[in-house]
Amino acid sequence: MKNYDLIIVGGGPIGLACGIAATKAKLNYIILEKGVLVNSLYNFPEQMTFFSTSNLLEIGDVPFVAHNDKPTRKEALEYYRRVYESWKLNIQLYTPVSGMQQTEDGYILDTPKEQFKTKAVIVSTGFYDTARKLNIPGEDLPKVKHFYDSPHPYVNQKLLVVGAANSACDVALETYYKGAEVTMAIRSNEIYPKTKYWIKPNIENRIKEGSIKAYFETSVTEIKSHSVVLNTPEGEVEIENDFVLAMIGYMPDYSLFENLGIPVDEENHKKPIHNPETLETPLPNVYVAGVINSGLKTSKLFIENTRVHADMILEHLKAKIGQMA
C-alpha cells in the first residue's frame, strides 16, 4: 500500500492548486482524480466561454494567455494541462475514491484500483459532475439531458429547456440560433435577475417577440416519449417534445461526503462542516477546498475566490505534518 503525507481528492483547478502548495511544502502527496485532468471543465459545453477573465483563473504563477478577455473551455483545458506539466504534479487519473477509514496515524482511502494510506486528506471535488434532478416521472428517458454539450443534436427538434439562470438562458439562445424550436419552463415569474448582462436582454427579447416560448411560474410534472406535461398558472399543458435539457444547476457529490465520513450542515445549505479559517473538517487532518465549501449555494464560490484555499490549508497542515512525522 502506497503511503503519503497528503492525498488530494479531485484534480480540478483547486485540486491542482493544492498540489502546487504541497509541492512547495515538500510534502509527499498524490492527487486522485476520478476522470480526466480537470474533469469538470472537460464536461463543460464545447463552445463555453468563462464568465471570469483569464488572470482570475491563474494558479501556480503560470500565466494564462487567452485570445480574448474571457477564455474558452478549450483554452482552459490547455492552460491547466500546462500547469500540470510545469509543476510536474503527481496525479493519478481515472481513480475514483469510494471510501475512507481512519487509522491510528491517518487514513486509508479506497479506490477500485488499490488502497492509499495518508496522514492528511484534502477533498476538492467541485460540483459540476453532479446535476440537480427534477425528480419527476420520465426523467430517466434517454431524451432528458442534465449536461449540455453542443447545439447540433437539437437542430430541427422540439426542445424544452428547464431553468432561467445563465446556463438555461445560454442554452436556449444557442439552440434557437441553430434551428431548434425552443420552449422554456421557468419556476419564477421572470428570468433570473442576476443572469449575465449580455445574456439577459437577449433572452428576454427573444421571449417577447415569440421566437422562444416561455412558460413562467411553471413546473414540469411528467416527461413522456414524445411530449412533456407542464403545470402552468392556467392549468396543465401538454406539448410535443423531442428533447429536455434540465439546466437547473449542480451540487456537490453528497454520496462521496457520506462515504468519506465528512459531515454536512443540514441547516446551512448542506455545507460540509469545516473551520472557515483553516478549512479543516471535524475529521482531524481532513480538509475541504474549493466550491464545495458553499454547499448548495453554488453561486457563491468560484475558481477565482477559492484559489487561496490551497495556501490556507497547507499553512495549517505543514506544522501538523511535522508533529505527526
C-alpha atoms as a printed R data frame, in Angstrom:
    type eleno elety resid chain resno       x      y       z
1   ATOM     1    CA   MET     A     1   0.000  0.000   0.000
2   ATOM     2    CA   LYS     A     2   1.406  3.386  -1.034
3   ATOM     3    CA   ASN     A     3   1.907  5.834   1.821
4   ATOM     4    CA   TYR     A     4   1.688  9.642   1.545
5   ATOM     5    CA   ASP     A     5   1.792 12.747   3.694
6   ATOM     6    CA   LEU     A     6  -1.206 14.103   1.817
7   ATOM     7    CA   ILE     A     7  -3.820 12.848  -0.624
8   ATOM     8    CA   ILE     A     8  -5.842 15.369  -2.616
9   ATOM     9    CA   VAL     A     9  -9.189 14.069  -3.862
10  ATOM    10    CA   GLY     A    10 -10.099 15.858  -7.086
11  ATOM    11    CA   GLY     A    11  -7.906 17.055  -9.950
12  ATOM    12    CA   GLY     A    12  -9.716 20.256 -10.868
13  ATOM    13    CA   PRO     A    13  -8.152 23.735 -10.742
14  ATOM    14    CA   ILE     A    14  -8.282 23.947  -6.923
15  ATOM    15    CA   GLY     A    15  -7.043 20.381  -6.543
16  ATOM    16    CA   LEU     A    16  -4.105 21.297  -8.780
17  ATOM    17    CA   ALA     A    17  -3.522 24.444  -6.705
18  ATOM    18    CA   CYS     A    18  -3.395 22.247  -3.593
19  ATOM    19    CA   GLY     A    19  -0.876 20.014  -5.361
20  ATOM    20    CA   ILE     A    20   1.277 23.046  -6.131
21  ATOM    21    CA   ALA     A    21   1.115 24.173  -2.495
22  ATOM    22    CA   ALA     A    22   2.058 20.641  -1.386
23  ATOM    23    CA   THR     A    23   4.990 20.666  -3.820
24  ATOM    24    CA   LYS     A    24   6.209 23.962  -2.362
25  ATOM    25    CA   ALA     A    25   5.889 22.489   1.144
26  ATOM    26    CA   LYS     A    26   7.969 19.477   0.021
27  ATOM    27    CA   LEU     A    27   5.264 17.033   1.067
28  ATOM    28    CA   ASN     A    28   4.912 13.543  -0.354
29  ATOM    29    CA   TYR     A    29   1.469 13.798  -1.958
30  ATOM    30    CA   ILE     A    30  -0.735 12.443  -4.731
31  ATOM    31    CA   ILE     A    31  -3.839 13.827  -6.445
32  ATOM    32    CA   LEU     A    32  -6.545 11.224  -7.130
33  ATOM    33    CA   GLU     A    33  -8.942 12.232  -9.919
34  ATOM    34    CA   LYS     A    34 -11.942 10.096 -10.897
35  ATOM    35    CA   GLY     A    35 -11.848 11.137 -14.559
36  ATOM    36    CA   VAL     A    36  -9.661 13.195 -16.849
37  ATOM    37    CA   LEU     A    37  -7.479 16.102 -15.828
38  ATOM    38    CA   VAL     A    38  -9.799 18.964 -14.719
39  ATOM    39    CA   ASN     A    39 -12.719 16.619 -15.339
40  ATOM    40    CA   SER     A    40 -15.449 19.164 -14.601
41  ATOM    41    CA   LEU     A    41 -14.072 21.653 -17.128
42  ATOM    42    CA   TYR     A    42 -13.808 18.881 -19.691
43  ATOM    43    CA   ASN     A    43 -17.559 18.271 -19.295
44  ATOM    44    CA   PHE     A    44 -18.435 21.929 -19.923
45  ATOM    45    CA   PRO     A    45 -20.207 22.738 -23.231
46  ATOM    46    CA   GLU     A    46 -17.849 22.681 -26.233
47  ATOM    47    CA   GLN     A    47 -18.263 26.371 -27.061
48  ATOM    48    CA   MET     A    48 -18.437 27.648 -23.472
49  ATOM    49    CA   THR     A    49 -16.774 30.926 -22.558
50  ATOM    50    CA   PHE     A    50 -15.873 31.556 -18.930
51  ATOM    51    CA   PHE     A    51 -17.505 34.423 -17.071
52  ATOM    52    CA   SER     A    52 -14.122 35.114 -15.391
53  ATOM    53    CA   THR     A    53 -11.125 36.713 -17.051
54  ATOM    54    CA   SER     A    54  -8.063 34.552 -17.637
55  ATOM    55    CA   ASN     A    55  -5.949 36.235 -14.932
56  ATOM    56    CA   LEU     A    56  -8.560 35.283 -12.316
57  ATOM    57    CA   LEU     A    57  -8.222 31.613 -13.308
58  ATOM    58    CA   GLU     A    58  -4.433 31.501 -12.966
59  ATOM    59    CA   ILE     A    59  -2.758 29.246 -10.415
60  ATOM    60    CA   GLY     A    60   0.839 28.431  -9.574
61  ATOM    61    CA   ASP     A    61   2.275 31.602 -11.142
62  ATOM    62    CA   VAL     A    62   1.709 30.127 -14.607
63  ATOM    63    CA   PRO     A    63   0.444 32.888 -16.962
64  ATOM    64    CA   PHE     A    64  -2.911 32.217 -18.629
65  ATOM    65    CA   VAL     A    65  -2.827 33.813 -22.064
66  ATOM    66    CA   ALA     A    66  -6.151 33.744 -23.938
67  ATOM    67    CA   HIS     A    67  -7.216 35.209 -27.277
68  ATOM    68    CA   ASN     A    68  -9.934 37.295 -25.638
69  ATOM    69    CA   ASP     A    69 -10.642 38.780 -22.224
70  ATOM    70    CA   LYS     A    70 -12.696 35.747 -21.186
71  ATOM    71    CA   PRO     A    71 -11.147 32.394 -22.117
72  ATOM    72    CA   THR     A    72 -12.895 29.446 -23.716
73  ATOM    73    CA   ARG     A    73 -13.234 25.902 -22.417
74  ATOM    74    CA   LYS     A    74 -10.601 24.755 -24.929
75  ATOM    75    CA   GLU     A    75  -8.142 27.397 -23.728
76  ATOM    76    CA   ALA     A    76  -8.779 26.494 -20.078
77  ATOM    77    CA   LEU     A    77  -8.145 22.793 -20.711
78  ATOM    78    CA   GLU     A    78  -4.840 23.633 -22.391
79  ATOM    79    CA   TYR     A    79  -3.894 26.062 -19.628
80  ATOM    80    CA   TYR     A    80  -4.426 23.609 -16.771
81  ATOM    81    CA   ARG     A    81  -2.592 20.926 -18.748
82  ATOM    82    CA   ARG     A    82   0.364 23.309 -18.915
83  ATOM    83    CA   VAL     A    83   0.072 23.954 -15.170
84  ATOM    84    CA   TYR     A    84   0.174 20.200 -14.545
85  ATOM    85    CA   GLU     A    85   3.264 19.812 -16.735
86  ATOM    86    CA   SER     A    86   5.033 22.933 -15.445
87  ATOM    87    CA   TRP     A    87   4.795 21.797 -11.825
88  ATOM    88    CA   LYS     A    88   5.215 18.087 -12.619
89  ATOM    89    CA   LEU     A    89   2.276 17.373 -10.354
90  ATOM    90    CA   ASN     A    90   1.831 13.841  -9.030
91  ATOM    91    CA   ILE     A    91  -1.666 12.936 -10.206
92  ATOM    92    CA   GLN     A    92  -3.367  9.624 -10.883
93  ATOM    93    CA   LEU     A    93  -6.324  9.886 -13.266
94  ATOM    94    CA   TYR     A    94  -9.328  7.573 -13.646
95  ATOM    95    CA   THR     A    95  -9.088  6.718  -9.942
96  ATOM    96    CA   PRO     A    96 -12.349  7.474  -8.099
97  ATOM    97    CA   VAL     A    97 -12.210  7.426  -4.304
98  ATOM    98    CA   SER     A    98 -15.024  5.295  -2.899
99  ATOM    99    CA   GLY     A    99 -14.378  5.268   0.832
100 ATOM   100    CA   MET     A   100 -12.079  6.216   3.704
101 ATOM   101    CA   GLN     A   101 -11.191  4.609   7.031
102 ATOM   102    CA   GLN     A   102  -9.471  6.365   9.902
103 ATOM   103    CA   THR     A   103  -6.389  4.686  11.397
104 ATOM   104    CA   GLU     A   104  -4.196  5.479  14.392
105 ATOM   105    CA   ASP     A   105  -1.857  7.611  12.300
106 ATOM   106    CA   GLY     A   106  -4.051  8.809   9.433
107 ATOM   107    CA   TYR     A   107  -6.428  7.424   6.835
108 ATOM   108    CA   ILE     A   108  -6.758  4.666   4.251
109 ATOM   109    CA   LEU     A   109  -8.544  5.662   1.029
110 ATOM   110    CA   ASP     A   110 -10.293  3.048  -1.094
111 ATOM   111    CA   THR     A   111 -10.359  3.095  -4.898
112 ATOM   112    CA   PRO     A   112 -11.301  0.405  -7.431
113 ATOM   113    CA   LYS     A   113  -7.611  0.065  -8.314
114 ATOM   114    CA   GLU     A   114  -5.866 -0.012  -4.928
115 ATOM   115    CA   GLN     A   115  -5.774  1.460  -1.428
116 ATOM   116    CA   PHE     A   116  -3.748  4.500  -0.412
117 ATOM   117    CA   LYS     A   117  -2.527  5.448   3.058
118 ATOM   118    CA   THR     A   118  -2.059  9.053   4.118
119 ATOM   119    CA   LYS     A   119  -1.597 11.346   7.103
120 ATOM   120    CA   ALA     A   120  -3.914 14.038   5.707
121 ATOM   121    CA   VAL     A   121  -6.617 14.495   3.065
122 ATOM   122    CA   ILE     A   122  -7.911 17.448   1.065
123 ATOM   123    CA   VAL     A   123 -11.262 16.976  -0.670
124 ATOM   124    CA   SER     A   124 -11.646 19.320  -3.641
125 ATOM   125    CA   THR     A   125 -14.194 17.679  -5.900
126 ATOM   126    CA   GLY     A   126 -16.239 20.624  -7.208
127 ATOM   127    CA   PHE     A   127 -19.916 20.239  -8.001
128 ATOM   128    CA   TYR     A   128 -20.377 20.283 -11.784
129 ATOM   129    CA   ASP     A   129 -20.328 16.479 -12.090
130 ATOM   130    CA   THR     A   130 -23.496 16.065 -10.004
131 ATOM   131    CA   ALA     A   131 -26.645 17.509 -11.577
132 ATOM   132    CA   ARG     A   132 -29.718 18.525  -9.626
133 ATOM   133    CA   LYS     A   133 -32.692 16.377 -10.548
134 ATOM   134    CA   LEU     A   134 -36.292 17.230 -11.367
135 ATOM   135    CA   ASN     A   135 -37.455 14.075  -9.564
136 ATOM   136    CA   ILE     A   136 -40.434 13.519 -11.853
137 ATOM   137    CA   PRO     A   137 -41.721 10.588 -13.912
138 ATOM   138    CA   GLY     A   138 -39.840 10.169 -17.196
139 ATOM   139    CA   GLU     A   139 -36.635 11.907 -16.092
140 ATOM   140    CA   ASP     A   140 -34.693  8.731 -16.850
141 ATOM   141    CA   LEU     A   141 -35.726  8.719 -20.532
142 ATOM   142    CA   PRO     A   142 -32.781  8.947 -22.979
143 ATOM   143    CA   LYS     A   143 -34.084 12.246 -24.352
144 ATOM   144    CA   VAL     A   144 -33.530 14.001 -21.000
145 ATOM   145    CA   LYS     A   145 -30.114 15.636 -20.548
146 ATOM   146    CA   HIS     A   146 -28.692 17.348 -17.472
147 ATOM   147    CA   PHE     A   147 -25.447 18.341 -19.188
148 ATOM   148    CA   TYR     A   148 -25.247 20.367 -22.381
149 ATOM   149    CA   ASP     A   149 -22.539 19.791 -24.954
150 ATOM   150    CA   SER     A   150 -23.395 21.166 -28.396
151 ATOM   151    CA   PRO     A   151 -26.435 22.624 -30.195
152 ATOM   152    CA   HIS     A   152 -26.033 20.298 -33.180
153 ATOM   153    CA   PRO     A   153 -28.169 17.367 -31.865
154 ATOM   154    CA   TYR     A   154 -31.142 19.710 -31.452
155 ATOM   155    CA   VAL     A   155 -31.323 21.130 -34.986
156 ATOM   156    CA   ASN     A   156 -34.979 20.994 -36.140
157 ATOM   157    CA   GLN     A   157 -36.054 19.435 -32.818
158 ATOM   158    CA   LYS     A   158 -38.700 20.470 -30.307
159 ATOM   159    CA   LEU     A   159 -36.619 21.303 -27.237
160 ATOM   160    CA   LEU     A   160 -37.693 22.093 -23.685
161 ATOM   161    CA   VAL     A   161 -35.123 23.984 -21.600
162 ATOM   162    CA   VAL     A   162 -35.840 23.890 -17.863
163 ATOM   163    CA   GLY     A   163 -34.420 26.780 -15.830
164 ATOM   164    CA   ALA     A   164 -33.940 30.542 -16.036
165 ATOM   165    CA   ALA     A   165 -30.352 31.292 -14.958
166 ATOM   166    CA   ASN     A   166 -27.169 31.706 -17.015
167 ATOM   167    CA   SER     A   167 -26.844 28.128 -18.271
168 ATOM   168    CA   ALA     A   168 -30.503 27.724 -19.187
169 ATOM   169    CA   CYS     A   169 -30.670 31.066 -20.999
170 ATOM   170    CA   ASP     A   170 -27.400 30.455 -22.821
171 ATOM   171    CA   VAL     A   171 -28.549 27.002 -23.951
172 ATOM   172    CA   ALA     A   172 -31.957 28.300 -25.046
173 ATOM   173    CA   LEU     A   173 -30.362 31.021 -27.162
174 ATOM   174    CA   GLU     A   174 -27.660 28.851 -28.704
175 ATOM   175    CA   THR     A   175 -30.032 26.046 -29.684
176 ATOM   176    CA   TYR     A   176 -32.599 28.547 -31.008
177 ATOM   177    CA   TYR     A   177 -29.987 30.183 -33.232
178 ATOM   178    CA   LYS     A   178 -29.061 26.743 -34.610
179 ATOM   179    CA   GLY     A   179 -32.607 25.893 -35.606
180 ATOM   180    CA   ALA     A   180 -34.276 24.254 -32.606
181 ATOM   181    CA   GLU     A   181 -37.881 25.024 -31.653
182 ATOM   182    CA   VAL     A   182 -37.201 26.146 -28.083
183 ATOM   183    CA   THR     A   183 -39.629 26.276 -25.167
184 ATOM   184    CA   MET     A   184 -38.597 27.243 -21.630
185 ATOM   185    CA   ALA     A   185 -40.174 26.129 -18.350
186 ATOM   186    CA   ILE     A   186 -39.396 28.660 -15.595
187 ATOM   187    CA   ARG     A   187 -40.466 28.267 -11.959
188 ATOM   188    CA   SER     A   188 -40.397 32.002 -11.147
189 ATOM   189    CA   ASN     A   189 -42.218 34.861 -12.854
190 ATOM   190    CA   GLU     A   190 -39.102 36.223 -14.582
191 ATOM   191    CA   ILE     A   191 -35.664 35.406 -15.921
192 ATOM   192    CA   TYR     A   192 -33.180 35.104 -13.051
193 ATOM   193    CA   PRO     A   193 -32.315 38.752 -12.197
194 ATOM   194    CA   LYS     A   194 -28.564 38.052 -11.852
195 ATOM   195    CA   THR     A   195 -28.256 36.472 -15.294
196 ATOM   196    CA   LYS     A   196 -25.185 37.916 -17.043
197 ATOM   197    CA   TYR     A   197 -25.790 41.351 -18.518
198 ATOM   198    CA   TRP     A   198 -25.042 40.273 -22.103
199 ATOM   199    CA   ILE     A   199 -27.418 37.268 -21.911
200 ATOM   200    CA   LYS     A   200 -30.454 38.616 -20.025
201 ATOM   201    CA   PRO     A   201 -31.733 41.245 -22.520
202 ATOM   202    CA   ASN     A   202 -31.191 38.861 -25.428
203 ATOM   203    CA   ILE     A   203 -33.277 36.049 -23.962
204 ATOM   204    CA   GLU     A   204 -35.961 38.484 -22.777
205 ATOM   205    CA   ASN     A   205 -36.240 39.972 -26.268
206 ATOM   206    CA   ARG     A   206 -36.476 36.532 -27.900
207 ATOM   207    CA   ILE     A   207 -39.273 35.627 -25.468
208 ATOM   208    CA   LYS     A   208 -41.062 38.949 -26.006
209 ATOM   209    CA   GLU     A   209 -41.063 38.575 -29.777
210 ATOM   210    CA   GLY     A   210 -42.243 34.968 -29.520
211 ATOM   211    CA   SER     A   211 -39.142 33.353 -31.028
212 ATOM   212    CA   ILE     A   212 -38.709 31.379 -27.804
213 ATOM   213    CA   LYS     A   213 -41.846 30.309 -25.955
214 ATOM   214    CA   ALA     A   214 -41.570 30.687 -22.178
215 ATOM   215    CA   TYR     A   215 -43.933 29.350 -19.513
216 ATOM   216    CA   PHE     A   216 -43.404 31.313 -16.276
217 ATOM   217    CA   GLU     A   217 -44.427 30.162 -12.794
218 ATOM   218    CA   THR     A   218 -44.366 26.699 -14.312
219 ATOM   219    CA   SER     A   219 -43.016 23.304 -13.302
220 ATOM   220    CA   VAL     A   220 -42.523 20.143 -15.335
221 ATOM   221    CA   THR     A   221 -44.640 17.334 -13.873
222 ATOM   222    CA   GLU     A   222 -44.001 14.493 -16.321
223 ATOM   223    CA   ILE     A   223 -41.813 13.691 -19.306
224 ATOM   224    CA   LYS     A   224 -43.194 11.315 -21.938
225 ATOM   225    CA   SER     A   225 -41.599  9.793 -25.033
226 ATOM   226    CA   HIS     A   226 -42.970 12.448 -27.389
227 ATOM   227    CA   SER     A   227 -44.296 15.149 -25.065
228 ATOM   228    CA   VAL     A   228 -43.903 16.912 -21.719
229 ATOM   229    CA   VAL     A   229 -46.549 17.868 -19.173
230 ATOM   230    CA   LEU     A   230 -46.311 21.337 -17.612
231 ATOM   231    CA   ASN     A   231 -48.140 22.728 -14.606
232 ATOM   232    CA   THR     A   232 -48.797 26.379 -15.530
233 ATOM   233    CA   PRO     A   233 -50.823 29.183 -13.881
234 ATOM   234    CA   GLU     A   234 -53.531 28.445 -16.474
235 ATOM   235    CA   GLY     A   235 -53.563 24.752 -15.642
236 ATOM   236    CA   GLU     A   236 -51.952 21.632 -17.072
237 ATOM   237    CA   VAL     A   237 -50.442 21.888 -20.541
238 ATOM   238    CA   GLU     A   238 -49.015 19.033 -22.603
239 ATOM   239    CA   ILE     A   239 -46.739 19.974 -25.506
240 ATOM   240    CA   GLU     A   240 -44.915 17.976 -28.161
241 ATOM   241    CA   ASN     A   241 -41.283 17.412 -27.338
242 ATOM   242    CA   ASP     A   242 -38.180 15.663 -28.675
243 ATOM   243    CA   PHE     A   243 -35.588 16.577 -26.016
244 ATOM   244    CA   VAL     A   244 -35.478 18.031 -22.498
245 ATOM   245    CA   LEU     A   245 -32.430 19.925 -21.235
246 ATOM   246    CA   ALA     A   246 -32.736 20.316 -17.459
247 ATOM   247    CA   MET     A   247 -30.421 23.248 -16.794
248 ATOM   248    CA   ILE     A   248 -31.356 23.631 -13.125
249 ATOM   249    CA   GLY     A   249 -27.892 23.560 -11.632
250 ATOM   250    CA   TYR     A   250 -25.442 21.241  -9.969
251 ATOM   251    CA   MET     A   251 -24.384 20.336  -6.438
252 ATOM   252    CA   PRO     A   252 -21.568 18.665  -4.503
253 ATOM   253    CA   ASP     A   253 -21.391 14.883  -4.511
254 ATOM   254    CA   TYR     A   254 -23.006 14.232  -1.133
255 ATOM   255    CA   SER     A   255 -22.725 10.475  -1.544
256 ATOM   256    CA   LEU     A   256 -18.939 10.923  -1.594
257 ATOM   257    CA   PHE     A   257 -19.063 13.073   1.552
258 ATOM   258    CA   GLU     A   258 -21.047 10.302   3.237
259 ATOM   259    CA   ASN     A   259 -18.600  7.616   2.083
260 ATOM   260    CA   LEU     A   260 -15.685  9.673   3.403
261 ATOM   261    CA   GLY     A   261 -17.428 10.453   6.691
262 ATOM   262    CA   ILE     A   262 -17.447 14.234   6.152
263 ATOM   263    CA   PRO     A   263 -20.462 15.743   7.988
264 ATOM   264    CA   VAL     A   264 -22.626 18.431   6.397
265 ATOM   265    CA   ASP     A   265 -24.652 21.224   7.967
266 ATOM   266    CA   GLU     A   266 -28.235 20.379   7.009
267 ATOM   267    CA   GLU     A   267 -29.442 23.731   8.376
268 ATOM   268    CA   ASN     A   268 -26.942 25.804   6.363
269 ATOM   269    CA   HIS     A   269 -27.296 24.878   2.675
270 ATOM   270    CA   LYS     A   270 -25.733 21.455   3.306
271 ATOM   271    CA   LYS     A   271 -22.259 22.928   3.503
272 ATOM   272    CA   PRO     A   272 -19.537 20.492   4.564
273 ATOM   273    CA   ILE     A   273 -18.785 21.338   8.191
274 ATOM   274    CA   HIS     A   274 -15.360 22.969   8.437
275 ATOM   275    CA   ASN     A   275 -13.380 25.658  10.218
276 ATOM   276    CA   PRO     A   276 -13.566 28.725   7.933
277 ATOM   277    CA   GLU     A   277 -10.065 29.840   8.957
278 ATOM   278    CA   THR     A   278  -8.272 26.545   8.357
279 ATOM   279    CA   LEU     A   279 -10.822 24.639   6.203
280 ATOM   280    CA   GLU     A   280 -10.331 21.573   8.415
281 ATOM   281    CA   THR     A   281 -13.393 19.368   8.930
282 ATOM   282    CA   PRO     A   282 -14.294 17.669  12.234
283 ATOM   283    CA   LEU     A   283 -12.189 14.757  10.961
284 ATOM   284    CA   PRO     A   284  -8.623 15.562  12.064
285 ATOM   285    CA   ASN     A   285  -6.333 16.489   9.162
286 ATOM   286    CA   VAL     A   286  -9.162 16.230   6.614
287 ATOM   287    CA   TYR     A   287  -9.835 19.472   4.745
288 ATOM   288    CA   VAL     A   288 -12.317 20.742   2.158
289 ATOM   289    CA   ALA     A   289 -11.294 23.151  -0.581
290 ATOM   290    CA   GLY     A   290 -12.898 24.944  -3.493
291 ATOM   291    CA   VAL     A   291 -16.501 25.455  -4.489
292 ATOM   292    CA   ILE     A   292 -17.825 22.500  -2.454
293 ATOM   293    CA   ASN     A   293 -17.441 24.666   0.662
294 ATOM   294    CA   SER     A   294 -20.548 26.633  -0.318
295 ATOM   295    CA   GLY     A   295 -22.750 23.524  -0.285
296 ATOM   296    CA   LEU     A   296 -25.931 24.089  -2.255
297 ATOM   297    CA   LYS     A   297 -25.207 27.833  -2.565
298 ATOM   298    CA   THR     A   298 -23.189 27.141  -5.695
299 ATOM   299    CA   SER     A   299 -23.259 30.733  -6.936
300 ATOM   300    CA   LYS     A   300 -21.089 31.958  -4.052
301 ATOM   301    CA   LEU     A   301 -17.715 30.319  -4.691
302 ATOM   302    CA   PHE     A   302 -15.703 30.070  -7.903
303 ATOM   303    CA   ILE     A   303 -12.154 29.318  -9.015
304 ATOM   304    CA   GLU     A   304 -11.085 32.940  -8.546
305 ATOM   305    CA   ASN     A   305 -12.171 33.250  -4.913
306 ATOM   306    CA   THR     A   306 -11.121 29.756  -3.789
307 ATOM   307    CA   ARG     A   307  -7.580 29.722  -5.196
308 ATOM   308    CA   VAL     A   308  -6.444 30.894  -1.756
309 ATOM   309    CA   HIS     A   309  -7.745 27.702  -0.141
310 ATOM   310    CA   ALA     A   310  -4.607 25.772  -1.127
311 ATOM   311    CA   ASP     A   311  -2.254 28.046   0.789
312 ATOM   312    CA   MET     A   312  -4.676 28.337   3.731
313 ATOM   313    CA   ILE     A   313  -4.749 24.574   4.143
314 ATOM   314    CA   LEU     A   314  -1.049 23.930   3.598
315 ATOM   315    CA   GLU     A   315  -0.093 26.688   6.032
316 ATOM   316    CA   HIS     A   316  -2.156 24.942   8.697
317 ATOM   317    CA   LEU     A   317  -1.144 21.436   7.670
318 ATOM   318    CA   LYS     A   318   2.646 21.874   7.468
319 ATOM   319    CA   ALA     A   319   3.082 22.226  11.207
320 ATOM   320    CA   LYS     A   320   0.771 19.290  11.898
321 ATOM   321    CA   ILE     A   321   2.614 17.041   9.436
322 ATOM   322    CA   GLY     A   322   5.846 17.845  11.293
323 ATOM   323    CA   GLN     A   323   4.247 16.817  14.566
324 ATOM   324    CA   MET     A   324   2.987 13.556  13.026
325 ATOM   325    CA   ALA     A   325   6.366 12.662  11.493
